[in-house]
Amino acid sequence: MKPKLLIVDDSTILRETTRGILESKFSTLRIFEAGDGKEACIQIHDQLPDLILMDIRLPGESGLSLTRKIKGSFPKIKIIVFTNYDLPEYRQAAFENGADFFLSKSTPDTKKLSTMVGSILADAGFNHL
């Protein structure tokens, strides 16, 4: 079984860039995208991802409230809040709403992103990425 990852961000460029980075590192990873909360909910129900990269600011519904909803229905899905808002209060709010990890977009570090994703998926039993 191939691991599945959902990127939830309203920036098409960021989604495509992140997807490209992760696809180049993890050949077996199946990646899906959503530009808002409504689209994310559809993808989650259709694909049941193992891991979600979640932006905080989304059209319609915040990534924090969406994280809380997802964790309420699908507690095994790991969520990385992936945001430009790298402030202590956002970090705290992310964890209070159920995020498993927090990663800043403001200092693009492809190695850190790849390492975090690889570690989370390995912990979930996906050893052949």
GROMACS .gro file of N, CA, C and O in nm:
model
  516
    1MET      N    1   0.084  -0.119   0.000
    1MET     CA    2   0.000   0.000   0.000
    1MET      C    3   0.089   0.125   0.000
    1MET      O    4   0.184   0.134   0.077
    2LYS      N    5   0.056   0.219  -0.085
    2LYS     CA    6   0.133   0.343  -0.095
    2LYS      C    7   0.079   0.447   0.002
    2LYS      O    8  -0.042   0.462   0.015
    3PRO      N    9   0.169   0.521   0.067
    3PRO     CA   10   0.123   0.628   0.157
    3PRO      C   11   0.060   0.742   0.077
    3PRO      O   12   0.098   0.768  -0.037
    4LYS      N   13  -0.035   0.809   0.142
    4LYS     CA   14  -0.107   0.920   0.077
    4LYS      C   15  -0.089   1.047   0.159
    4LYS      O   16  -0.100   1.043   0.282
    5LEU      N   17  -0.066   1.156   0.089
    5LEU     CA   18  -0.048   1.286   0.152
    5LEU      C   19  -0.138   1.387   0.084
    5LEU      O   20  -0.149   1.389  -0.039
    6LEU      N   21  -0.201   1.472   0.163
    6LEU     CA   22  -0.287   1.578   0.111
    6LEU      C   23  -0.225   1.712   0.148
    6LEU      O   24  -0.194   1.737   0.264
    7ILE      N   25  -0.207   1.798   0.048
    7ILE     CA   26  -0.157   1.934   0.069
    7ILE      C   27  -0.278   2.027   0.064
    7ILE      O   28  -0.348   2.033  -0.039
    8VAL      N   29  -0.305   2.098   0.174
    8VAL     CA   30  -0.418   2.190   0.180
    8VAL      C   31  -0.364   2.332   0.193
    8VAL      O   32  -0.313   2.371   0.298
    9ASP      N   33  -0.372   2.407   0.084
    9ASP     CA   34  -0.322   2.545   0.081
    9ASP      C   35  -0.392   2.618  -0.032
    9ASP      O   36  -0.416   2.559  -0.138
   10ASP      N   37  -0.424   2.746  -0.011
   10ASP     CA   38  -0.492   2.822  -0.115
   10ASP      C   39  -0.398   2.870  -0.225
   10ASP      O   40  -0.443   2.918  -0.328
   11SER      N   41  -0.268   2.855  -0.208
   11SER     CA   42  -0.171   2.895  -0.310
   11SER      C   43  -0.139   2.778  -0.402
   11SER      O   44  -0.076   2.680  -0.360
   12THR      N   45  -0.181   2.790  -0.527
   12THR     CA   46  -0.153   2.686  -0.626
   12THR      C   47  -0.003   2.667  -0.642
   12THR      O   48   0.046   2.554  -0.649
   13ILE      N   49   0.070   2.777  -0.645
   13ILE     CA   50   0.216   2.770  -0.662
   13ILE      C   51   0.280   2.694  -0.547
   13ILE      O   52   0.365   2.607  -0.567
   14LEU      N   53   0.237   2.723  -0.425
   14LEU     CA   54   0.294   2.653  -0.310
   14LEU      C   55   0.259   2.505  -0.314
   14LEU      O   56   0.344   2.420  -0.287
   15ARG      N   57   0.136   2.473  -0.348
   15ARG     CA   58   0.097   2.332  -0.357
   15ARG      C   59   0.182   2.259  -0.460
   15ARG      O   60   0.234   2.150  -0.435
   16GLU      N   61   0.197   2.319  -0.577
   16GLU     CA   62   0.274   2.256  -0.685
   16GLU      C   63   0.421   2.242  -0.648
   16GLU      O   64   0.484   2.139  -0.676
   17THR      N   65   0.478   2.345  -0.586
   17THR     CA   66   0.618   2.341  -0.546
   17THR      C   67   0.640   2.233  -0.440
   17THR      O   68   0.734   2.153  -0.450
   18THR      N   69   0.555   2.230  -0.339
   18THR     CA   70   0.566   2.130  -0.232
   18THR      C   71   0.549   1.990  -0.289
   18THR      O   72   0.624   1.898  -0.254
   19ARG      N   73   0.454   1.976  -0.376
   19ARG     CA   74   0.430   1.846  -0.440
   19ARG      C   75   0.556   1.800  -0.515
   19ARG      O   76   0.599   1.685  -0.503
   20GLY      N   77   0.616   1.891  -0.592
   20GLY     CA   78   0.737   1.858  -0.667
   20GLY      C   79   0.852   1.815  -0.577
   20GLY      O   80   0.923   1.718  -0.605
   21ILE      N   81   0.870   1.887  -0.467
   21ILE     CA   82   0.976   1.853  -0.370
   21ILE      C   83   0.954   1.713  -0.315
   21ILE      O   84   1.045   1.630  -0.312
   22LEU      N   85   0.831   1.686  -0.272
   22LEU     CA   86   0.802   1.557  -0.209
   22LEU      C   87   0.804   1.443  -0.309
   22LEU      O   88   0.851   1.334  -0.277
   23GLU      N   89   0.755   1.466  -0.430
   23GLU     CA   90   0.758   1.360  -0.532
   23GLU      C   91   0.901   1.323  -0.570
   23GLU      O   92   0.929   1.207  -0.598
   24SER      N   93   0.991   1.421  -0.568
   24SER     CA   94   1.130   1.392  -0.602
   24SER      C   95   1.200   1.311  -0.493
   24SER      O   96   1.295   1.239  -0.520
   25LYS      N   97   1.152   1.320  -0.370
   25LYS     CA   98   1.213   1.248  -0.257
   25LYS      C   99   1.147   1.113  -0.229
   25LYS      O  100   1.211   1.022  -0.179
   26PHE      N  101   1.017   1.105  -0.255
   26PHE     CA  102   0.939   0.986  -0.218
   26PHE      C  103   0.862   0.935  -0.340
   26PHE      O  104   0.750   0.977  -0.366
   27SER      N  105   0.922   0.840  -0.411
   27SER     CA  106   0.864   0.794  -0.537
   27SER      C  107   0.732   0.720  -0.521
   27SER      O  108   0.650   0.718  -0.613
   28THR      N  109   0.707   0.663  -0.405
   28THR     CA  110   0.583   0.587  -0.387
   28THR      C  111   0.471   0.669  -0.323
   28THR      O  112   0.360   0.619  -0.308
   29LEU      N  113   0.500   0.792  -0.284
   29LEU     CA  114   0.401   0.876  -0.217
   29LEU      C  115   0.295   0.924  -0.315
   29LEU      O  116   0.327   0.979  -0.420
   30ARG      N  117   0.169   0.901  -0.282
   30ARG     CA  118   0.058   0.952  -0.363
   30ARG      C  119   0.015   1.085  -0.302
   30ARG      O  120  -0.020   1.090  -0.184
   31ILE      N  121   0.018   1.191  -0.383
   31ILE     CA  122  -0.007   1.325  -0.333
   31ILE      C  123  -0.133   1.382  -0.397
   31ILE      O  124  -0.151   1.375  -0.519
   32PHE      N  125  -0.218   1.440  -0.312
   32PHE     CA  126  -0.340   1.504  -0.354
   32PHE      C  127  -0.336   1.649  -0.307
   32PHE      O  128  -0.261   1.682  -0.216
   33GLU      N  129  -0.419   1.733  -0.366
   33GLU     CA  130  -0.418   1.874  -0.330
   33GLU      C  131  -0.560   1.925  -0.308
   33GLU      O  132  -0.655   1.875  -0.368
   34ALA      N  133  -0.569   2.029  -0.223
   34ALA     CA  134  -0.696   2.098  -0.201
   34ALA      C  135  -0.663   2.246  -0.175
   34ALA      O  136  -0.567   2.278  -0.106
   35GLY      N  137  -0.747   2.333  -0.231
   35GLY     CA  138  -0.726   2.477  -0.219
   35GLY      C  139  -0.807   2.543  -0.108
   35GLY      O  140  -0.787   2.660  -0.078
   36ASP      N  141  -0.899   2.468  -0.048
   36ASP     CA  142  -0.981   2.523   0.061
   36ASP      C  143  -1.035   2.407   0.145
   36ASP      O  144  -1.014   2.290   0.114
   37GLY      N  145  -1.104   2.442   0.252
   37GLY     CA  146  -1.155   2.342   0.344
   37GLY      C  147  -1.256   2.248   0.282
   37GLY      O  148  -1.254   2.127   0.310
   38LYS      N  149  -1.343   2.301   0.200
   38LYS     CA  150  -1.447   2.218   0.138
   38LYS      C  151  -1.383   2.112   0.048
   38LYS      O  152  -1.417   1.994   0.055
   39GLU      N  153  -1.289   2.156  -0.034
   39GLU     CA  154  -1.219   2.063  -0.123
   39GLU      C  155  -1.137   1.962  -0.041
   39GLU      O  156  -1.130   1.844  -0.075
   40ALA      N  157  -1.078   2.008   0.070
   40ALA     CA  158  -1.000   1.919   0.156
   40ALA      C  159  -1.089   1.808   0.213
   40ALA      O  160  -1.050   1.692   0.215
   41CYS      N  161  -1.208   1.844   0.258
   41CYS     CA  162  -1.301   1.744   0.314
   41CYS      C  163  -1.337   1.638   0.211
   41CYS      O  164  -1.343   1.519   0.244
   42ILE      N  165  -1.358   1.680   0.088
   42ILE     CA  166  -1.388   1.585  -0.020
   42ILE      C  167  -1.270   1.490  -0.041
   42ILE      O  168  -1.287   1.369  -0.048
   43GLN      N  169  -1.149   1.548  -0.049
   43GLN     CA  170  -1.029   1.465  -0.070
   43GLN      C  171  -1.006   1.369   0.047
   43GLN      O  172  -0.968   1.255   0.026
   44ILE      N  173  -1.030   1.416   0.168
   44ILE     CA  174  -1.010   1.330   0.285
   44ILE      C  175  -1.106   1.211   0.281
   44ILE      O  176  -1.065   1.096   0.303
   45HIS      N  177  -1.231   1.236   0.250
   45HIS     CA  178  -1.329   1.126   0.244
   45HIS      C  179  -1.302   1.034   0.126
   45HIS      O  180  -1.320   0.912   0.138
   46ASP      N  181  -1.258   1.089   0.013
   46ASP     CA  182  -1.231   1.007  -0.106
   46ASP      C  183  -1.099   0.929  -0.096
   46ASP      O  184  -1.091   0.816  -0.141
   47GLN      N  185  -0.995   0.992  -0.041
   47GLN     CA  186  -0.861   0.933  -0.044
   47GLN      C  187  -0.810   0.880   0.090
   47GLN      O  188  -0.717   0.802   0.092
   48LEU      N  189  -0.867   0.926   0.200
   48LEU     CA  190  -0.822   0.893   0.336
   48LEU      C  191  -0.668   0.898   0.345
   48LEU      O  192  -0.601   0.796   0.355
   49PRO      N  193  -0.613   1.020   0.343
   49PRO     CA  194  -0.467   1.034   0.346
   49PRO      C  195  -0.408   0.990   0.481
   49PRO      O  196  -0.477   0.989   0.583
   50ASP      N  197  -0.281   0.957   0.477
   50ASP     CA  198  -0.208   0.922   0.599
   50ASP      C  199  -0.153   1.046   0.666
   50ASP      O  200  -0.131   1.047   0.788
   51LEU      N  201  -0.129   1.150   0.585
   51LEU     CA  202  -0.065   1.271   0.633
   51LEU      C  203  -0.123   1.391   0.558
   51LEU      O  204  -0.149   1.383   0.439
   52ILE      N  205  -0.142   1.502   0.631
   52ILE     CA  206  -0.192   1.625   0.570
   52ILE      C  207  -0.099   1.739   0.604
   52ILE      O  208  -0.058   1.755   0.720
   53LEU      N  209  -0.063   1.818   0.503
   53LEU     CA  210   0.007   1.945   0.523
   53LEU      C  211  -0.102   2.051   0.518
   53LEU      O  212  -0.165   2.071   0.415
   54MET      N  213  -0.124   2.122   0.630
   54MET     CA  214  -0.239   2.212   0.644
   54MET      C  215  -0.195   2.356   0.665
   54MET      O  216  -0.123   2.387   0.761
   55ASP      N  217  -0.240   2.445   0.576
   55ASP     CA  218  -0.217   2.588   0.597
   55ASP      C  219  -0.318   2.638   0.700
   55ASP      O  220  -0.426   2.581   0.716
   56ILE      N  221  -0.283   2.745   0.771
   56ILE     CA  222  -0.375   2.802   0.869
   56ILE      C  223  -0.482   2.886   0.802
   56ILE      O  224  -0.601   2.873   0.832
   57ARG      N  225  -0.441   2.972   0.711
   57ARG     CA  226  -0.537   3.064   0.647
   57ARG      C  227  -0.586   3.005   0.515
   57ARG      O  228  -0.509   2.993   0.421
   58LEU      N  229  -0.714   2.972   0.515
   58LEU     CA  230  -0.777   2.914   0.396
   58LEU      C  231  -0.906   2.989   0.367
   58LEU      O  232  -0.969   3.041   0.460
   59PRO      N  233  -0.949   2.992   0.242
   59PRO     CA  234  -1.079   3.053   0.212
   59PRO      C  235  -1.191   2.971   0.278
   59PRO      O  236  -1.189   2.849   0.276
   60GLY      N  237  -1.284   3.040   0.339
   60GLY     CA  238  -1.400   2.973   0.397
   60GLY      C  239  -1.381   2.930   0.540
   60GLY      O  240  -1.445   2.980   0.630
   61GLU      N  241  -1.292   2.837   0.564
   61GLU     CA  242  -1.273   2.781   0.698
   61GLU      C  243  -1.124   2.781   0.731
   61GLU      O  244  -1.042   2.746   0.647
   62SER      N  245  -1.090   2.816   0.852
   62SER     CA  246  -0.948   2.819   0.888
   62SER      C  247  -0.892   2.678   0.895
   62SER      O  248  -0.964   2.581   0.923
   63GLY      N  249  -0.763   2.668   0.871
   63GLY     CA  250  -0.696   2.540   0.881
   63GLY      C  251  -0.698   2.484   1.022
   63GLY      O  252  -0.694   2.363   1.041
   64LEU      N  253  -0.706   2.572   1.121
   64LEU     CA  254  -0.712   2.526   1.260
   64LEU      C  255  -0.844   2.457   1.290
   64LEU      O  256  -0.846   2.348   1.348
   65SER      N  257  -0.955   2.519   1.248
   65SER     CA  258  -1.085   2.453   1.274
   65SER      C  259  -1.099   2.327   1.190
   65SER      O  260  -1.156   2.227   1.235
   66LEU      N  261  -1.043   2.329   1.070
   66LEU     CA  262  -1.046   2.210   0.985
   66LEU      C  263  -0.963   2.097   1.048
   66LEU      O  264  -1.005   1.981   1.048
   67THR      N  265  -0.849   2.132   1.106
   67THR     CA  266  -0.766   2.033   1.175
   67THR      C  267  -0.844   1.969   1.290
   67THR      O  268  -0.843   1.846   1.306
   68ARG      N  269  -0.913   2.051   1.368
   68ARG     CA  270  -0.993   2.000   1.479
   68ARG      C  271  -1.099   1.902   1.429
   68ARG      O  272  -1.119   1.795   1.486
   69LYS      N  273  -1.169   1.939   1.321
   69LYS     CA  274  -1.273   1.851   1.264
   69LYS      C  275  -1.213   1.719   1.215
   69LYS      O  276  -1.270   1.612   1.239
   70ILE      N  277  -1.102   1.728   1.142
   70ILE     CA  278  -1.039   1.608   1.087
   70ILE      C  279  -0.999   1.514   1.200
   70ILE      O  280  -1.027   1.394   1.196
   71LYS      N  281  -0.934   1.568   1.301
   71LYS     CA  282  -0.888   1.485   1.413
   71LYS      C  283  -1.006   1.424   1.489
   71LYS      O  284  -0.994   1.313   1.540
   72GLY      N  285  -1.120   1.494   1.493
   72GLY     CA  286  -1.238   1.439   1.557
   72GLY      C  287  -1.293   1.319   1.483
   72GLY      O  288  -1.342   1.224   1.545
   73SER      N  289  -1.285   1.321   1.351
   73SER     CA  290  -1.338   1.210   1.270
   73SER      C  291  -1.234   1.107   1.231
   73SER      O  292  -1.266   0.990   1.212
   74PHE      N  293  -1.110   1.153   1.212
   74PHE     CA  294  -1.003   1.065   1.165
   74PHE      C  295  -0.877   1.086   1.252
   74PHE      O  296  -0.778   1.143   1.207
   75PRO      N  297  -0.880   1.040   1.375
   75PRO     CA  298  -0.770   1.069   1.468
   75PRO      C  299  -0.634   1.012   1.426
   75PRO      O  300  -0.531   1.062   1.470
   76LYS      N  301  -0.632   0.912   1.340
   76LYS     CA  302  -0.505   0.850   1.299
   76LYS      C  303  -0.433   0.930   1.190
   76LYS      O  304  -0.314   0.909   1.168
   77ILE      N  305  -0.503   1.019   1.121
   77ILE     CA  306  -0.437   1.101   1.019
   77ILE      C  307  -0.344   1.198   1.090
   77ILE      O  308  -0.384   1.268   1.182
   78LYS      N  309  -0.219   1.200   1.048
   78LYS     CA  310  -0.121   1.293   1.103
   78LYS      C  311  -0.133   1.426   1.028
   78LYS      O  312  -0.147   1.428   0.906
   79ILE      N  313  -0.128   1.536   1.103
   79ILE     CA  314  -0.141   1.669   1.043
   79ILE      C  315  -0.023   1.755   1.081
   79ILE      O  316   0.008   1.772   1.199
   80ILE      N  317   0.041   1.809   0.977
   80ILE     CA  318   0.146   1.909   0.995
   80ILE      C  319   0.083   2.044   0.960
   80ILE      O  320   0.039   2.064   0.847
   81VAL      N  321   0.076   2.134   1.056
   81VAL     CA  322   0.035   2.271   1.023
   81VAL      C  323   0.156   2.335   0.959
   81VAL      O  324   0.264   2.342   1.018
   82PHE      N  325   0.139   2.378   0.835
   82PHE     CA  326   0.246   2.427   0.748
   82PHE      C  327   0.208   2.569   0.710
   82PHE      O  328   0.121   2.590   0.626
   83THR      N  329   0.270   2.668   0.777
   83THR     CA  330   0.220   2.804   0.766
   83THR      C  331   0.330   2.910   0.765
   83THR      O  332   0.442   2.883   0.810
   84ASN      N  333   0.294   3.028   0.718
   84ASN     CA  334   0.384   3.144   0.726
   84ASN      C  335   0.379   3.210   0.863
   84ASN      O  336   0.461   3.294   0.894
   85TYR      N  337   0.280   3.175   0.942
   85TYR     CA  338   0.259   3.239   1.072
   85TYR      C  339   0.335   3.164   1.181
   85TYR      O  340   0.278   3.092   1.261
   86ASP      N  341   0.466   3.183   1.184
   86ASP     CA  342   0.550   3.113   1.280
   86ASP      C  343   0.564   3.194   1.408
   86ASP      O  344   0.669   3.249   1.439
   87LEU      N  345   0.453   3.204   1.479
   87LEU     CA  346   0.448   3.277   1.605
   87LEU      C  347   0.405   3.180   1.715
   87LEU      O  348   0.329   3.086   1.689
   88PRO      N  349   0.451   3.203   1.838
   88PRO     CA  350   0.416   3.110   1.947
   88PRO      C  351   0.266   3.088   1.963
   88PRO      O  352   0.222   2.975   1.987
   89GLU      N  353   0.186   3.194   1.946
   89GLU     CA  354   0.042   3.177   1.964
   89GLU      C  355  -0.021   3.090   1.855
   89GLU      O  356  -0.116   3.017   1.879
   90TYR      N  357   0.033   3.096   1.732
   90TYR     CA  358  -0.018   3.009   1.625
   90TYR      C  359   0.026   2.865   1.648
   90TYR      O  360  -0.049   2.771   1.624
   91ARG      N  361   0.150   2.849   1.692
   91ARG     CA  362   0.202   2.715   1.722
   91ARG      C  363   0.116   2.651   1.831
   91ARG      O  364   0.073   2.536   1.819
   92GLN      N  365   0.088   2.726   1.937
   92GLN     CA  366   0.005   2.675   2.047
   92GLN      C  367  -0.136   2.642   1.997
   92GLN      O  368  -0.191   2.537   2.029
   93ALA      N  369  -0.195   2.733   1.919
   93ALA     CA  370  -0.330   2.709   1.866
   93ALA      C  371  -0.333   2.585   1.776
   93ALA      O  372  -0.430   2.508   1.779
   94ALA      N  373  -0.227   2.565   1.699
   94ALA     CA  374  -0.222   2.447   1.611
   94ALA      C  375  -0.229   2.319   1.695
   94ALA      O  376  -0.308   2.229   1.665
   95PHE      N  377  -0.147   2.313   1.799
   95PHE     CA  378  -0.146   2.193   1.883
   95PHE      C  379  -0.276   2.178   1.963
   95PHE      O  380  -0.326   2.067   1.980
   96GLU      N  381  -0.332   2.289   2.007
   96GLU     CA  382  -0.460   2.283   2.081
   96GLU      C  383  -0.573   2.232   1.992
   96GLU      O  384  -0.669   2.174   2.041
   97ASN      N  385  -0.561   2.253   1.861
   97ASN     CA  386  -0.664   2.207   1.767
   97ASN      C  387  -0.635   2.069   1.711
   97ASN      O  388  -0.705   2.023   1.622
   98GLY      N  389  -0.530   2.004   1.760
   98GLY     CA  390  -0.505   1.866   1.723
   98GLY      C  391  -0.390   1.840   1.627
   98GLY      O  392  -0.366   1.725   1.590
   99ALA      N  393  -0.319   1.945   1.584
   99ALA     CA  394  -0.206   1.922   1.494
   99ALA      C  395  -0.101   1.835   1.563
   99ALA      O  396  -0.080   1.845   1.684
  100ASP      N  397  -0.038   1.751   1.484
  100ASP     CA  398   0.068   1.666   1.537
  100ASP      C  399   0.204   1.733   1.528
  100ASP      O  400   0.293   1.706   1.610
  101PHE      N  401   0.220   1.820   1.428
  101PHE     CA  402   0.347   1.886   1.403
  101PHE      C  403   0.320   2.027   1.352
  101PHE      O  404   0.211   2.057   1.304
  102PHE      N  405   0.424   2.112   1.357
  102PHE     CA  406   0.414   2.250   1.311
  102PHE      C  407   0.542   2.280   1.232
  102PHE      O  408   0.651   2.251   1.279
  103LEU      N  409   0.526   2.336   1.113
  103LEU     CA  410   0.641   2.367   1.029
  103LEU      C  411   0.618   2.501   0.961
  103LEU      O  412   0.511   2.525   0.905
  104SER      N  413   0.718   2.586   0.969
  104SER     CA  414   0.707   2.720   0.909
  104SER      C  415   0.741   2.717   0.761
  104SER      O  416   0.838   2.653   0.720
  105LYS      N  417   0.662   2.789   0.683
  105LYS     CA  418   0.691   2.807   0.540
  105LYS      C  419   0.784   2.926   0.518
  105LYS      O  420   0.838   2.942   0.411
  106SER      N  421   0.799   3.012   0.619
  106SER     CA  422   0.873   3.137   0.600
  106SER      C  423   1.021   3.116   0.574
  106SER      O  424   1.085   3.198   0.512
  107THR      N  425   1.076   3.006   0.620
  107THR     CA  426   1.214   2.974   0.587
  107THR      C  427   1.212   2.843   0.511
  107THR      O  428   1.217   2.735   0.571
  108PRO      N  429   1.196   2.851   0.379
  108PRO     CA  430   1.182   2.730   0.301
  108PRO      C  431   1.304   2.639   0.317
  108PRO      O  432   1.413   2.674   0.281
  109ASP      N  433   1.281   2.527   0.378
  109ASP     CA  434   1.386   2.431   0.404
  109ASP      C  435   1.337   2.297   0.353
  109ASP      O  436   1.267   2.224   0.424
  110THR      N  437   1.369   2.266   0.228
  110THR     CA  438   1.316   2.144   0.167
  110THR      C  439   1.367   2.019   0.240
  110THR      O  440   1.295   1.921   0.249
  111LYS      N  441   1.488   2.026   0.294
  111LYS     CA  442   1.540   1.910   0.366
  111LYS      C  443   1.460   1.886   0.493
  111LYS      O  444   1.427   1.772   0.526
  112LYS      N  445   1.425   1.993   0.565
  112LYS     CA  446   1.348   1.978   0.689
  112LYS      C  447   1.209   1.920   0.659
  112LYS      O  448   1.162   1.831   0.729
  113LEU      N  449   1.145   1.972   0.554
  113LEU     CA  450   1.014   1.921   0.514
  113LEU      C  451   1.024   1.773   0.477
  113LEU      O  452   0.947   1.691   0.527
  114SER      N  453   1.120   1.738   0.393
  114SER     CA  454   1.136   1.599   0.350
  114SER      C  455   1.168   1.507   0.467
  114SER      O  456   1.115   1.396   0.475
  115THR      N  457   1.255   1.553   0.557
  115THR     CA  458   1.290   1.472   0.673
  115THR      C  459   1.170   1.448   0.761
  115THR      O  460   1.145   1.336   0.807
  116MET      N  461   1.091   1.554   0.785
  116MET     CA  462   0.973   1.542   0.870
  116MET      C  463   0.872   1.446   0.808
  116MET      O  464   0.821   1.356   0.875
  117VAL      N  465   0.843   1.463   0.680
  117VAL     CA  466   0.746   1.377   0.612
  117VAL      C  467   0.796   1.232   0.613
  117VAL      O  468   0.721   1.139   0.646
  118GLY      N  469   0.923   1.211   0.581
  118GLY     CA  470   0.979   1.076   0.581
  118GLY      C  471   0.972   1.009   0.717
  118GLY      O  472   0.937   0.892   0.729
  119SER      N  473   1.002   1.084   0.822
  119SER     CA  474   0.998   1.032   0.958
  119SER      C  475   0.855   0.995   1.000
  119SER      O  476   0.832   0.888   1.058
  120ILE      N  477   0.760   1.082   0.970
  120ILE     CA  478   0.620   1.056   1.005
  120ILE      C  479   0.569   0.931   0.934
  120ILE      O  480   0.505   0.844   0.994
  121LEU      N  481   0.599   0.920   0.804
  121LEU     CA  482   0.552   0.805   0.728
  121LEU      C  483   0.623   0.676   0.772
  121LEU      O  484   0.559   0.570   0.779
  122ALA      N  485   0.751   0.685   0.806
  122ALA     CA  486   0.822   0.566   0.857
  122ALA      C  487   0.761   0.520   0.989
  122ALA      O  488   0.741   0.400   1.011
  123ASP      N  489   0.729   0.616   1.076
  123ASP     CA  490   0.665   0.582   1.204
  123ASP      C  491   0.529   0.517   1.183
  123ASP      O  492   0.484   0.439   1.266
  124ALA      N  493   0.464   0.551   1.072
  124ALA     CA  494   0.333   0.493   1.040
  124ALA      C  495   0.345   0.356   0.971
  124ALA      O  496   0.245   0.297   0.935
  125GLY      N  497   0.469   0.311   0.950
  125GLY     CA  498   0.490   0.179   0.892
  125GLY      C  499   0.522   0.179   0.744
  125GLY      O  500   0.532   0.071   0.683
  126PHE      N  501   0.542   0.294   0.684
  126PHE     CA  502   0.578   0.301   0.543
  126PHE      C  503   0.730   0.313   0.534
  126PHE      O  504   0.786   0.421   0.535
  127ASN      N  505   0.795   0.198   0.524
  127ASN     CA  506   0.942   0.198   0.527
  127ASN      C  507   1.005   0.203   0.388
  127ASN      O  508   1.122   0.229   0.376
  128HIS      N  509   0.930   0.176   0.285
  128HIS     CA  510   0.985   0.173   0.149
  128HIS      C  511   0.931   0.292   0.071
  128HIS      O  512   0.842   0.279  -0.011
  129LEU      N  513   0.987   0.408   0.100
  129LEU     CA  514   0.943   0.530   0.031
  129LEU      C  515   1.037   0.556  -0.082
  129LEU      O  516   1.029   0.635  -0.162
   0.00000   0.00000   0.00000
